Amino acid sequence: MRDIVEDIKTRIDIIDLIAEHVELKRAGQNYKGLCPFHSEKTPSFMVNPSKQIFHCFGCHKGGDIFSFVMMVENMTFQEALSYLAQKAGIKLESKGHGSEIRSGIKENLFAIYKEALIFFRNNLKVSKHATSYLNKRGVDNETVEKFSLGYSKNEHDALFNHLKTKGFSFEYIKTSGLISSGDHGIYDFFRDRLIFPIFDLQGRPIAFGGRILSESKNAPKYINSPDSIIFKKGETSYGLNIAKNSIPQKGYSIIVEGYLDVISCHQYGLTNTIAPLGTALTSGQLKKLKRFSNKVLLIFDGDSAGISATKRSIELCYKEGIIVKILLLPQGEDPDTFLRKYGQEGFRKCMSHAISPVEFLLKVYDRSKLDAVRYMLQVIASCPDPLQRDETIRELSDRSKINELTLREELRHASRVKRQASRVDAFQKSGISSPENMEEKMLLSIALSFPDKVMLIANNIEPQIIEDPVIRGIFEKIKKWPSLEKLLTVCDKEEQKLITMLSINTEIDETDVEGIIENCLKTIAMKKLERQIRLAGEAGDVKLLNSLLFEKKSLLQKSKLFLNGGNLAKN
Ligand SMILES: [Zn+2]
């Protein structure tokens, strides 16, 4: 197993892999980019090509290509292994243990959805009922193909039977959410519905949305597959698997409300359009979207539900540092009806009248101007991008005719309240910059960054004298596994995190590495002695105290002790 891991690591470069998700720029020995795991405006996500590791100084996530894939694709190690093996062109002989069961479920669910997709698409081809609906809505054949639209027959258990004949077990079919069971036995979840398949970014079907076709029925107009281990509604957008290619080209994405809006927009050339699933946009969806562009145009309906959805979406966009504009369509229109009436040209004309969040709130927010301004200040306070904050506040002052300084004062107040709430949390997370055990961290950092110094350090330090248990654990292993790659494979999660963080350290003065090592060793030894002296004093052990004090004195006198072959082992 370890050999395969090594093999994959030699074939896949971490820079290439991460560049598929993050825009990386060279910064000295490292590459820098915006972290895919937390929201930020200035890059604190570093990738080191020579060590093949990454670390984020903002959220402290880090590791190698495997940890990256596991985190970014939400995969288990086993899944990441087979994903990367495939990428590297390596055949996996047999599976390891551990996550086998779960990946078994995942594989089965992917296969079930793939099979169901084929089934629904074939149904559509022979259903007059469904095709005439699509014709009525002006959806052409090319678009039907592009979005893999389908139809679920108005039958009790057509899909269930089909999946059974394909050899899927009842348990897996049930887990997929494609069937329900109740008083009438087992029945298909989607019946007599137009099917909108929902894909992940790799283009695999992971869920379906279904629109009812017989208006008479007393059933919801739209339903979605339930969340499963392959589908998280809050992190998936409709159409992103297609739009992801044109969003970076066009420089922004368009967010509309419904499936048919997305389909119409694409058919009329607005190929950067997506929709949240269900009504509300989520921050999980925006985080994924942001990988492709941080500019968004919101087009929601002009009714009261659409307006509150827009308001909520503005809030989320600011929180994610996304630059947002809003397009208000004429009363009673949605993108689909509007496009069919006025075509692409009419739509583009309308798009040129898109307004800013400030305009939207002052114009549409149905409360007083002051309420709108206060609300907007809250929104601005949550934005991580100082430039975006600054620009918005200036516009807010312009349009509300409230003095900019007054607004800035109010903003400071709003930010302070927000900060106080999050400070405790942030403080607990940032154990990194704490000066505690600085020398131990520095020493480890050097051992990790300067391969030619590893043995020098390892030979001059006994792990027992190290106070920090995580650093001690690493030093216990480093002598046996001095190479970073090997070391990472024998360390636990906590240790790996610290290793990736410390090995991307830009603050070491390279001209005097040995001097720093010496100082660190000395300080660590001194601190250890002082701890022992304090304990001996508390215990009243005079004999021990005296010998420790003597040791301390001689330590202070010797300036060049350790690197000349001395060893601190006996402390
Ligand atoms: Zn981060």
Coordinates of C-alpha atoms and ligand atoms in Angstrom, one line a residue:
M1 CA 0.0 0.0 0.0
R2 CA 2.7 2.4 1.0
D3 CA 4.5 1.7 -2.3
I4 CA 1.5 2.7 -4.3
V5 CA 1.2 5.9 -2.3
E6 CA 4.9 6.6 -3.0
D7 CA 4.4 5.7 -6.6
I8 CA 1.5 8.0 -7.0
K9 CA 3.4 10.8 -5.3
T10 CA 6.2 10.6 -7.7
R11 CA 3.9 10.7 -10.7
I12 CA 1.6 13.6 -9.6
D13 CA 3.0 17.0 -9.0
I14 CA 1.2 18.8 -6.2
I15 CA 1.3 22.1 -8.1
D16 CA -0.5 20.6 -11.1
L17 CA -3.1 19.0 -8.8
I18 CA -3.8 22.0 -6.7
A19 CA -3.8 24.3 -9.7
E20 CA -6.9 22.6 -10.9
H21 CA -8.7 24.1 -7.9
V22 CA -6.7 27.2 -6.9
E23 CA -5.0 29.9 -8.9
L24 CA -1.4 29.6 -7.8
K25 CA 1.3 32.3 -8.1
R26 CA 5.0 31.8 -7.5
A27 CA 6.3 33.3 -4.2
G28 CA 9.9 32.5 -3.6
Q29 CA 10.3 28.8 -3.0
N30 CA 6.6 28.4 -2.7
Y31 CA 3.4 29.0 -4.6
K32 CA 0.6 31.1 -3.1
G33 CA -3.1 31.2 -3.7
L34 CA -6.5 31.8 -2.1
C35 CA -7.3 29.0 0.2
P36 CA -10.1 26.6 -1.0
F37 CA -11.0 25.6 2.5
H38 CA -11.8 29.0 4.0
S39 CA -12.9 32.4 2.9
E40 CA -10.1 34.9 2.3
K41 CA -9.0 37.8 0.2
T42 CA -5.3 37.8 0.6
P43 CA -3.6 34.5 -0.1
S44 CA -2.4 32.5 2.9
F45 CA -2.5 29.2 1.2
M46 CA 1.0 28.0 0.4
V47 CA 2.2 25.1 -1.7
N48 CA 5.8 23.9 -1.6
P49 CA 6.8 22.1 -4.8
S50 CA 10.1 20.7 -3.5
K51 CA 8.4 19.1 -0.5
Q52 CA 5.2 18.4 -2.3
I53 CA 3.1 19.7 0.5
F54 CA 0.6 22.5 1.2
H55 CA -0.4 24.6 4.2
C56 CA -2.9 27.3 4.9
F57 CA -1.7 29.9 7.4
G58 CA -5.3 31.1 7.7
C59 CA -7.2 27.9 8.6
H60 CA -4.2 25.7 9.3
K61 CA -5.2 22.9 7.0
G62 CA -2.3 21.2 5.3
G63 CA -0.8 18.0 4.0
D64 CA 0.2 16.2 0.8
I65 CA -1.7 15.4 -2.4
F66 CA -3.8 12.8 -0.6
S67 CA -5.0 15.1 2.2
F68 CA -5.7 17.8 -0.4
V69 CA -7.9 15.5 -2.5
M70 CA -9.7 14.1 0.6
M71 CA -10.5 17.6 1.8
V72 CA -11.4 19.3 -1.4
E73 CA -13.4 16.4 -2.9
N74 CA -14.7 15.3 0.4
M75 CA -13.3 11.8 -0.1
T76 CA -12.1 9.1 2.2
F77 CA -8.4 8.0 2.0
Q78 CA -9.5 5.0 0.0
E79 CA -11.4 7.1 -2.5
A80 CA -8.6 9.6 -2.8
L81 CA -6.2 6.7 -3.4
S82 CA -8.2 5.3 -6.3
Y83 CA -8.9 8.8 -7.7
L84 CA -5.2 9.7 -7.7
A85 CA -4.1 6.3 -8.9
Q86 CA -6.4 6.7 -11.9
K87 CA -5.0 10.2 -12.5
A88 CA -1.5 8.8 -12.3
G89 CA -2.3 5.9 -14.6
I90 CA -1.6 3.3 -11.9
K91 CA -3.8 0.2 -11.6
L92 CA -4.8 -0.7 -8.0
E93 CA -4.5 -4.4 -7.4
S94 CA -6.6 -4.8 -4.3
K95 CA -8.3 -2.6 -1.9
G96 CA -7.1 -1.8 1.6
H97 CA -9.3 -2.0 4.6
G98 CA -11.1 0.6 6.6
S99 CA -13.2 2.7 4.3
E100 CA -14.0 -0.1 2.0
I101 CA -17.6 -0.4 3.1
R102 CA -18.4 3.3 2.7
S103 CA -16.7 3.5 -0.7
G104 CA -18.7 0.4 -1.6
I105 CA -21.9 2.3 -0.8
K106 CA -20.7 5.4 -2.8
E107 CA -19.7 3.3 -5.8
N108 CA -23.1 1.6 -5.7
L109 CA -24.9 5.0 -5.4
F110 CA -23.0 6.4 -8.3
A111 CA -23.8 3.3 -10.4
I112 CA -27.5 3.5 -9.4
Y113 CA -27.8 7.1 -10.4
K114 CA -26.0 6.5 -13.7
E115 CA -28.4 3.7 -14.5
A116 CA -31.4 5.7 -13.4
L117 CA -30.2 8.5 -15.6
I118 CA -30.1 6.3 -18.7
F119 CA -33.6 4.9 -17.8
F120 CA -35.1 8.4 -17.4
R121 CA -33.5 9.6 -20.7
N122 CA -34.9 6.7 -22.6
N123 CA -38.3 7.3 -21.1
L124 CA -38.3 10.9 -22.4
K125 CA -37.5 9.8 -25.9
V126 CA -40.8 7.8 -26.1
S127 CA -43.0 10.1 -24.0
K128 CA -45.2 12.4 -26.0
H129 CA -46.5 13.9 -22.8
A130 CA -43.1 15.0 -21.7
T131 CA -41.7 16.1 -25.0
S132 CA -44.7 18.2 -25.8
Y133 CA -44.2 19.9 -22.5
L134 CA -40.6 20.7 -23.4
N135 CA -41.7 21.9 -26.8
K136 CA -44.2 24.2 -25.2
R137 CA -41.5 25.6 -23.0
G138 CA -39.3 26.1 -26.0
V139 CA -36.5 23.7 -25.0
D140 CA -34.7 22.4 -28.1
N141 CA -33.2 19.0 -28.6
E142 CA -29.7 20.1 -28.3
T143 CA -30.4 21.5 -24.8
V144 CA -32.3 18.3 -23.8
E145 CA -29.1 16.5 -24.6
K146 CA -26.8 19.0 -23.0
F147 CA -28.7 18.8 -19.7
S148 CA -29.5 15.1 -20.1
L149 CA -33.1 15.7 -19.3
G150 CA -35.3 12.8 -18.6
Y151 CA -38.8 11.7 -17.7
S152 CA -40.1 9.4 -14.9
K153 CA -43.1 7.4 -16.0
N154 CA -46.4 7.7 -14.2
E155 CA -46.0 4.2 -12.9
H156 CA -45.8 2.8 -9.4
D157 CA -42.4 1.2 -9.4
A158 CA -40.9 1.3 -13.0
L159 CA -37.5 2.5 -11.9
F160 CA -37.3 0.2 -8.9
N161 CA -38.0 -2.8 -11.1
H162 CA -35.5 -1.6 -13.7
L163 CA -32.8 -1.2 -11.1
K164 CA -33.5 -4.6 -9.6
T165 CA -33.1 -6.3 -13.0
K166 CA -29.8 -4.5 -13.3
G167 CA -28.7 -6.3 -10.2
F168 CA -28.7 -3.6 -7.5
S169 CA -29.7 -4.7 -4.1
F170 CA -32.8 -3.4 -2.4
E171 CA -30.7 -1.9 0.4
Y172 CA -28.6 0.2 -2.0
I173 CA -31.6 1.3 -4.0
K174 CA -33.3 2.4 -0.8
T175 CA -30.2 4.3 0.3
S176 CA -30.2 6.1 -3.1
G177 CA -33.5 7.8 -2.1
L178 CA -35.0 6.9 -5.5
I179 CA -37.7 4.8 -3.9
S180 CA -39.9 5.3 -0.9
S181 CA -41.9 2.8 1.0
G182 CA -45.2 3.2 2.8
D183 CA -48.7 1.9 3.0
H184 CA -48.7 1.1 -0.7
G185 CA -45.5 -0.9 -0.5
I186 CA -42.4 0.3 -2.4
Y187 CA -42.9 3.0 -5.0
D188 CA -40.7 5.2 -7.1
F189 CA -39.8 8.6 -5.6
F190 CA -40.2 10.4 -9.0
R191 CA -43.4 9.6 -10.8
D192 CA -44.7 11.5 -13.9
R193 CA -42.1 14.1 -13.6
L194 CA -39.7 15.9 -15.9
I195 CA -36.3 14.9 -14.6
F196 CA -33.4 17.4 -14.2
P197 CA -30.3 15.4 -13.4
I198 CA -27.9 17.0 -11.0
F199 CA -24.2 16.4 -11.6
D200 CA -21.1 16.8 -9.5
L201 CA -18.1 18.7 -10.9
Q202 CA -16.7 15.5 -12.4
G203 CA -19.9 15.1 -14.4
R204 CA -21.4 12.2 -12.5
P205 CA -25.1 12.2 -11.8
I206 CA -25.6 12.4 -8.0
A207 CA -29.2 13.5 -7.7
F208 CA -32.4 14.4 -9.6
G209 CA -34.8 17.3 -9.5
G210 CA -38.3 16.5 -10.7
R211 CA -41.0 18.8 -12.0
I212 CA -44.5 17.6 -12.0
L213 CA -46.2 17.3 -15.4
S214 CA -49.9 16.9 -14.6
E215 CA -51.0 20.1 -13.1
S216 CA -54.1 18.6 -11.6
K217 CA -52.2 16.6 -9.0
N218 CA -52.1 17.6 -5.4
A219 CA -48.4 17.2 -5.2
P220 CA -45.4 19.7 -4.9
K221 CA -44.4 21.2 -8.2
Y222 CA -40.7 20.4 -7.7
I223 CA -39.0 17.7 -5.6
N224 CA -35.3 16.8 -5.2
S225 CA -33.5 13.6 -4.3
P226 CA -32.7 13.6 -0.6
D227 CA -29.2 14.3 0.6
S228 CA -27.0 11.2 0.5
I229 CA -23.3 10.4 0.9
I230 CA -22.8 11.4 -2.7
F231 CA -25.1 14.5 -2.7
K232 CA -25.1 17.5 -0.4
K233 CA -27.8 19.8 -1.5
G234 CA -26.2 22.8 0.3
E235 CA -23.0 22.4 -1.6
T236 CA -24.3 21.6 -5.1
S237 CA -25.6 24.0 -7.8
Y238 CA -27.6 23.1 -10.8
G239 CA -25.7 23.5 -14.0
L240 CA -22.3 24.2 -12.5
N241 CA -20.8 21.1 -14.1
I242 CA -21.5 22.7 -17.5
A243 CA -21.1 26.4 -16.6
K244 CA -17.8 25.9 -14.8
N245 CA -16.0 26.1 -18.2
S246 CA -17.5 29.4 -19.3
I247 CA -17.7 31.2 -15.9
P248 CA -13.9 31.9 -15.9
Q249 CA -14.0 33.0 -19.5
K250 CA -16.9 35.4 -19.0
G251 CA -15.5 36.5 -15.7
Y252 CA -18.7 36.1 -13.7
S253 CA -21.5 33.7 -13.0
I254 CA -25.3 34.2 -13.3
I255 CA -27.5 32.8 -10.5
V256 CA -31.1 32.3 -11.4
E257 CA -33.9 30.6 -9.4
G258 CA -35.0 27.5 -11.2
Y259 CA -33.9 24.6 -13.4
L260 CA -35.8 25.9 -16.4
D261 CA -34.3 29.3 -16.0
V262 CA -30.8 27.8 -16.1
I263 CA -31.8 25.8 -19.2
S264 CA -33.3 28.8 -21.0
C265 CA -30.2 30.9 -20.2
H266 CA -27.9 28.3 -21.6
Q267 CA -30.0 27.9 -24.7
Y268 CA -29.8 31.6 -25.3
G269 CA -26.0 31.6 -24.9
L270 CA -25.7 32.6 -21.3
T271 CA -23.7 29.5 -20.6
N272 CA -22.3 30.8 -17.3
T273 CA -25.7 30.4 -15.5
I274 CA -26.4 28.2 -12.5
A275 CA -29.2 27.8 -9.9
P276 CA -29.2 26.8 -6.3
L277 CA -31.2 23.7 -5.6
G278 CA -34.6 24.5 -4.1
T279 CA -35.1 28.2 -3.2
A280 CA -32.2 29.4 -1.0
L281 CA -28.7 30.0 -2.0
T282 CA -26.1 28.7 0.5
S283 CA -22.6 29.6 1.4
G284 CA -21.5 26.1 0.5
Q285 CA -22.7 26.7 -3.0
L286 CA -21.0 30.1 -3.2
K287 CA -17.7 28.6 -1.9
K288 CA -17.7 26.2 -4.8
L289 CA -18.7 28.8 -7.3
K290 CA -16.0 31.1 -6.1
R291 CA -13.4 28.7 -7.4
F292 CA -14.3 29.8 -10.9
S293 CA -15.0 33.5 -10.4
N294 CA -15.7 35.8 -7.5
K295 CA -18.3 37.9 -9.5
V296 CA -21.9 37.0 -9.5
L297 CA -25.0 38.4 -11.1
L298 CA -28.2 37.5 -9.2
I299 CA -31.5 37.2 -11.2
F300 CA -34.3 36.3 -8.9
D301 CA -38.0 36.8 -9.5
G302 CA -39.5 40.2 -8.6
D303 CA -42.1 38.8 -6.2
S304 CA -41.7 39.1 -2.4
A305 CA -40.1 35.6 -2.1
G306 CA -37.6 36.5 -4.8
I307 CA -36.8 39.8 -3.1
S308 CA -36.1 38.2 0.3
A309 CA -34.0 35.5 -1.5
T310 CA -32.0 38.3 -3.2
K311 CA -31.5 40.0 0.1
R312 CA -30.3 36.9 1.8
S313 CA -28.0 36.1 -1.2
I314 CA -26.4 39.5 -1.0
E315 CA -25.6 38.9 2.6
L316 CA -24.0 35.5 1.8
C317 CA -22.0 37.0 -1.1
Y318 CA -20.5 39.7 1.0
K319 CA -19.5 37.1 3.7
E320 CA -17.7 35.2 1.0
G321 CA -16.1 38.3 -0.5
I322 CA -18.0 37.8 -3.7
I323 CA -18.8 40.9 -5.8
V324 CA -22.5 40.8 -6.6
K325 CA -24.9 42.7 -8.8
I326 CA -28.6 42.3 -9.1
L327 CA -30.8 42.2 -12.1
L328 CA -34.5 43.0 -11.5
L329 CA -36.7 41.7 -14.3
P330 CA -40.0 43.4 -15.2
Q331 CA -42.9 42.5 -12.9
G332 CA -44.2 39.0 -13.6
E333 CA -41.2 37.8 -15.7
D334 CA -38.6 35.2 -14.9
P335 CA -35.5 34.6 -17.0
D336 CA -37.2 31.9 -19.0
T337 CA -40.3 33.9 -19.9
F338 CA -38.3 37.0 -20.5
L339 CA -35.8 35.3 -22.8
R340 CA -38.5 33.7 -24.9
K341 CA -40.3 37.0 -25.3
Y342 CA -37.3 39.4 -25.9
G343 CA -34.5 37.0 -26.9
Q344 CA -30.8 37.3 -26.1
E345 CA -30.6 40.9 -27.3
G346 CA -33.4 42.1 -25.0
F347 CA -31.9 40.2 -22.2
R348 CA -28.5 41.8 -22.7
K349 CA -30.1 45.2 -22.8
C350 CA -31.8 44.4 -19.5
M351 CA -28.6 43.1 -18.0
S352 CA -26.9 46.4 -18.6
H353 CA -29.3 47.8 -16.0
A354 CA -28.1 45.5 -13.3
I355 CA -27.9 47.3 -10.0
S356 CA -25.6 47.2 -7.0
P357 CA -26.6 45.7 -3.6
V358 CA -26.8 49.2 -2.2
E359 CA -29.2 50.4 -4.9
F360 CA -31.2 47.2 -4.5
L361 CA -31.6 47.7 -0.7
L362 CA -32.4 51.4 -0.9
K363 CA -34.9 50.8 -3.8
V364 CA -36.5 47.6 -2.9
Y365 CA -36.1 47.1 0.8
D366 CA -39.6 47.9 2.1
R367 CA -38.6 49.6 5.3
S368 CA -37.2 53.0 6.0
K369 CA -34.0 54.3 4.5
L370 CA -32.2 54.2 7.9
D371 CA -33.2 50.5 8.3
A372 CA -31.8 49.7 4.9
V373 CA -28.5 51.6 5.7
R374 CA -28.1 49.8 9.0
Y375 CA -28.8 46.5 7.4
M376 CA -26.2 47.2 4.7
L377 CA -23.6 48.2 7.3
Q378 CA -24.1 44.8 8.9
V379 CA -23.5 43.2 5.6
I380 CA -20.4 45.2 4.9
A381 CA -19.0 44.4 8.3
S382 CA -19.1 40.7 7.5
C383 CA -17.1 41.1 4.3
P384 CA -13.4 39.9 4.4
D385 CA -12.3 42.1 1.5
P386 CA -11.2 45.6 2.6
L387 CA -11.5 47.0 -0.9
Q388 CA -15.0 45.7 -1.3
R389 CA -15.9 47.2 2.1
D390 CA -14.4 50.5 1.2
E391 CA -16.1 50.7 -2.2
T392 CA -19.5 49.8 -0.8
I393 CA -19.4 52.3 2.0
R394 CA -18.6 55.1 -0.4
E395 CA -21.5 54.1 -2.6
L396 CA -23.7 53.8 0.4
S397 CA -22.9 57.3 1.5
D398 CA -23.4 58.6 -2.1
R399 CA -26.8 57.1 -2.5
S400 CA -28.2 57.5 1.0
K401 CA -26.8 61.1 1.3
I402 CA -25.5 60.2 4.8
N403 CA -22.0 61.5 5.6
E404 CA -19.3 59.0 4.8
L405 CA -17.5 59.5 8.1
T406 CA -20.7 58.9 10.0
L407 CA -21.1 55.6 8.1
R408 CA -17.5 54.6 8.7
E409 CA -18.0 55.3 12.4
E410 CA -21.1 53.1 12.4
L411 CA -19.3 50.4 10.5
R412 CA -16.5 50.3 13.0
H413 CA -19.1 49.8 15.7
A414 CA -20.8 47.0 13.7
S415 CA -17.4 45.4 13.0
R416 CA -16.4 45.6 16.6
V417 CA -19.5 43.7 17.7
K418 CA -18.8 41.1 15.0
R419 CA -15.2 40.8 16.0
Q420 CA -15.8 40.3 19.7
A421 CA -18.1 37.5 18.8
S422 CA -15.5 35.7 16.7
R423 CA -12.4 36.6 18.7
V424 CA -12.6 33.9 21.3
D425 CA -13.0 31.4 18.5
A426 CA -10.1 32.7 16.4
F427 CA -7.8 32.9 19.5
Q428 CA -8.3 29.2 20.2
K429 CA -7.6 28.3 16.6
S430 CA -4.4 30.2 16.3
G431 CA -2.1 28.2 18.6
I432 CA 0.5 28.7 15.9
S433 CA 1.7 32.2 16.4
S434 CA 1.8 31.8 20.1
P435 CA 5.4 32.4 21.5
E436 CA 5.0 29.3 23.6
N437 CA 7.7 26.8 22.8
M438 CA 9.0 29.0 20.1
E439 CA 12.4 27.4 20.1
E440 CA 11.0 24.0 19.8
K441 CA 9.0 25.0 16.8
M442 CA 11.9 26.8 15.2
L443 CA 14.1 23.8 15.6
L444 CA 11.6 21.5 14.1
S445 CA 11.0 24.0 11.3
I446 CA 14.8 24.0 10.5
A447 CA 14.9 20.3 10.6
L448 CA 12.1 20.2 8.1
S449 CA 13.3 22.9 5.8
F450 CA 17.0 22.1 5.7
P451 CA 17.5 18.4 4.9
D452 CA 21.3 18.7 5.5
K453 CA 20.7 19.9 9.1
V454 CA 18.3 17.2 10.1
M455 CA 20.8 14.8 11.5
L456 CA 22.8 17.5 13.2
I457 CA 19.7 18.5 15.1
A458 CA 18.5 15.0 15.7
N459 CA 21.9 14.0 17.1
N460 CA 22.0 17.0 19.5
I461 CA 18.6 16.7 21.0
E462 CA 16.9 14.1 23.1
P463 CA 13.1 14.1 22.6
Q464 CA 12.5 13.9 26.4
I465 CA 13.6 17.5 26.9
I466 CA 11.0 18.8 24.6
E467 CA 8.0 20.2 26.3
D468 CA 5.4 20.3 23.6
P469 CA 4.0 16.7 23.2
V470 CA 3.3 17.0 19.5
I471 CA 6.8 18.3 18.7
R472 CA 8.3 15.7 21.0
G473 CA 6.4 13.0 19.1
I474 CA 7.8 14.2 15.8
F475 CA 11.3 14.4 17.1
E476 CA 11.0 10.9 18.3
K477 CA 10.4 9.8 14.8
I478 CA 12.6 12.2 12.9
K479 CA 15.8 10.3 13.6
K480 CA 14.5 7.1 12.1
W481 CA 12.7 8.8 9.2
P482 CA 14.6 12.0 8.4
S483 CA 13.0 12.4 4.9
L484 CA 9.8 14.5 5.0
E485 CA 7.8 12.2 2.8
K486 CA 8.5 9.2 5.0
L487 CA 8.0 11.2 8.1
L488 CA 4.5 12.3 7.1
T489 CA 3.4 8.7 6.5
V490 CA 4.3 7.7 10.1
C491 CA 2.9 10.7 11.8
D492 CA -0.6 11.1 13.1
K493 CA -3.0 13.9 12.0
E494 CA -2.0 16.4 14.7
E495 CA 1.7 15.9 13.9
Q496 CA 1.1 16.1 10.2
K497 CA -0.6 19.4 10.6
L498 CA 2.3 20.9 12.5
I499 CA 4.8 19.4 10.1
T500 CA 3.2 21.0 7.0
M501 CA 2.9 24.3 8.8
L502 CA 6.4 24.4 10.0
S503 CA 8.0 23.2 6.8
I504 CA 6.6 26.1 4.9
N505 CA 8.4 28.7 7.1
T506 CA 9.7 31.8 5.4
E507 CA 11.1 33.4 8.4
I508 CA 14.4 31.6 8.9
D509 CA 17.6 33.5 8.4
E510 CA 19.4 31.2 5.9
T511 CA 22.8 32.8 6.5
D512 CA 23.1 31.6 10.1
V513 CA 21.1 28.4 10.4
E514 CA 23.6 26.7 12.7
G515 CA 23.7 29.8 15.0
I516 CA 19.9 29.6 15.2
I517 CA 20.0 25.8 15.9
E518 CA 22.5 26.4 18.7
N519 CA 20.5 29.1 20.3
C520 CA 17.3 27.0 20.1
L521 CA 19.1 24.0 21.7
K522 CA 20.5 26.2 24.4
T523 CA 17.2 27.9 25.2
I524 CA 15.3 24.6 25.2
A525 CA 17.9 23.1 27.6
M526 CA 17.7 26.2 29.8
K527 CA 13.9 26.1 30.0
K528 CA 14.0 22.5 30.9
L529 CA 16.5 23.2 33.7
E530 CA 14.4 26.1 35.0
R531 CA 11.3 23.8 35.1
Q532 CA 13.3 21.2 37.1
I533 CA 14.7 23.9 39.4
R534 CA 11.2 25.2 40.1
L535 CA 10.0 21.7 40.9
A536 CA 13.0 20.9 43.1
G537 CA 12.4 24.1 45.0
E538 CA 8.8 23.3 45.5
A539 CA 9.6 19.9 46.7
G540 CA 12.3 21.2 49.0
D541 CA 15.0 18.9 47.6
V542 CA 18.1 21.0 48.3
K543 CA 20.6 18.5 47.0
L544 CA 18.9 18.3 43.6
L545 CA 18.3 22.0 43.6
N546 CA 22.0 22.7 44.1
S547 CA 23.2 20.3 41.4
L548 CA 20.6 21.8 39.0
L549 CA 21.8 25.3 39.8
F550 CA 25.3 24.3 39.1
E551 CA 24.3 22.8 35.8
K552 CA 22.5 26.0 34.9
K553 CA 25.6 28.0 35.7
S554 CA 27.8 25.9 33.5
L555 CA 25.3 26.0 30.7
L556 CA 25.3 29.8 30.8
Q557 CA 29.1 29.8 30.7
K558 CA 29.5 27.5 27.7
S559 CA 28.6 29.3 24.5
K560 CA 29.7 26.7 22.0
L561 CA 28.5 23.5 23.6
F562 CA 26.1 21.5 21.5
L563 CA 27.2 21.6 18.0
N564 CA 30.8 20.5 18.9
G565 CA 29.6 17.1 19.6
G566 CA 28.0 17.6 23.0
N567 CA 24.7 15.9 23.6
L568 CA 21.9 17.0 25.9
A569 CA 20.8 13.5 26.5
K570 CA 21.4 13.4 30.2
N571 CA 19.1 16.1 31.2
Ligands
ZN1 ZN -7.3 28.1 4.7

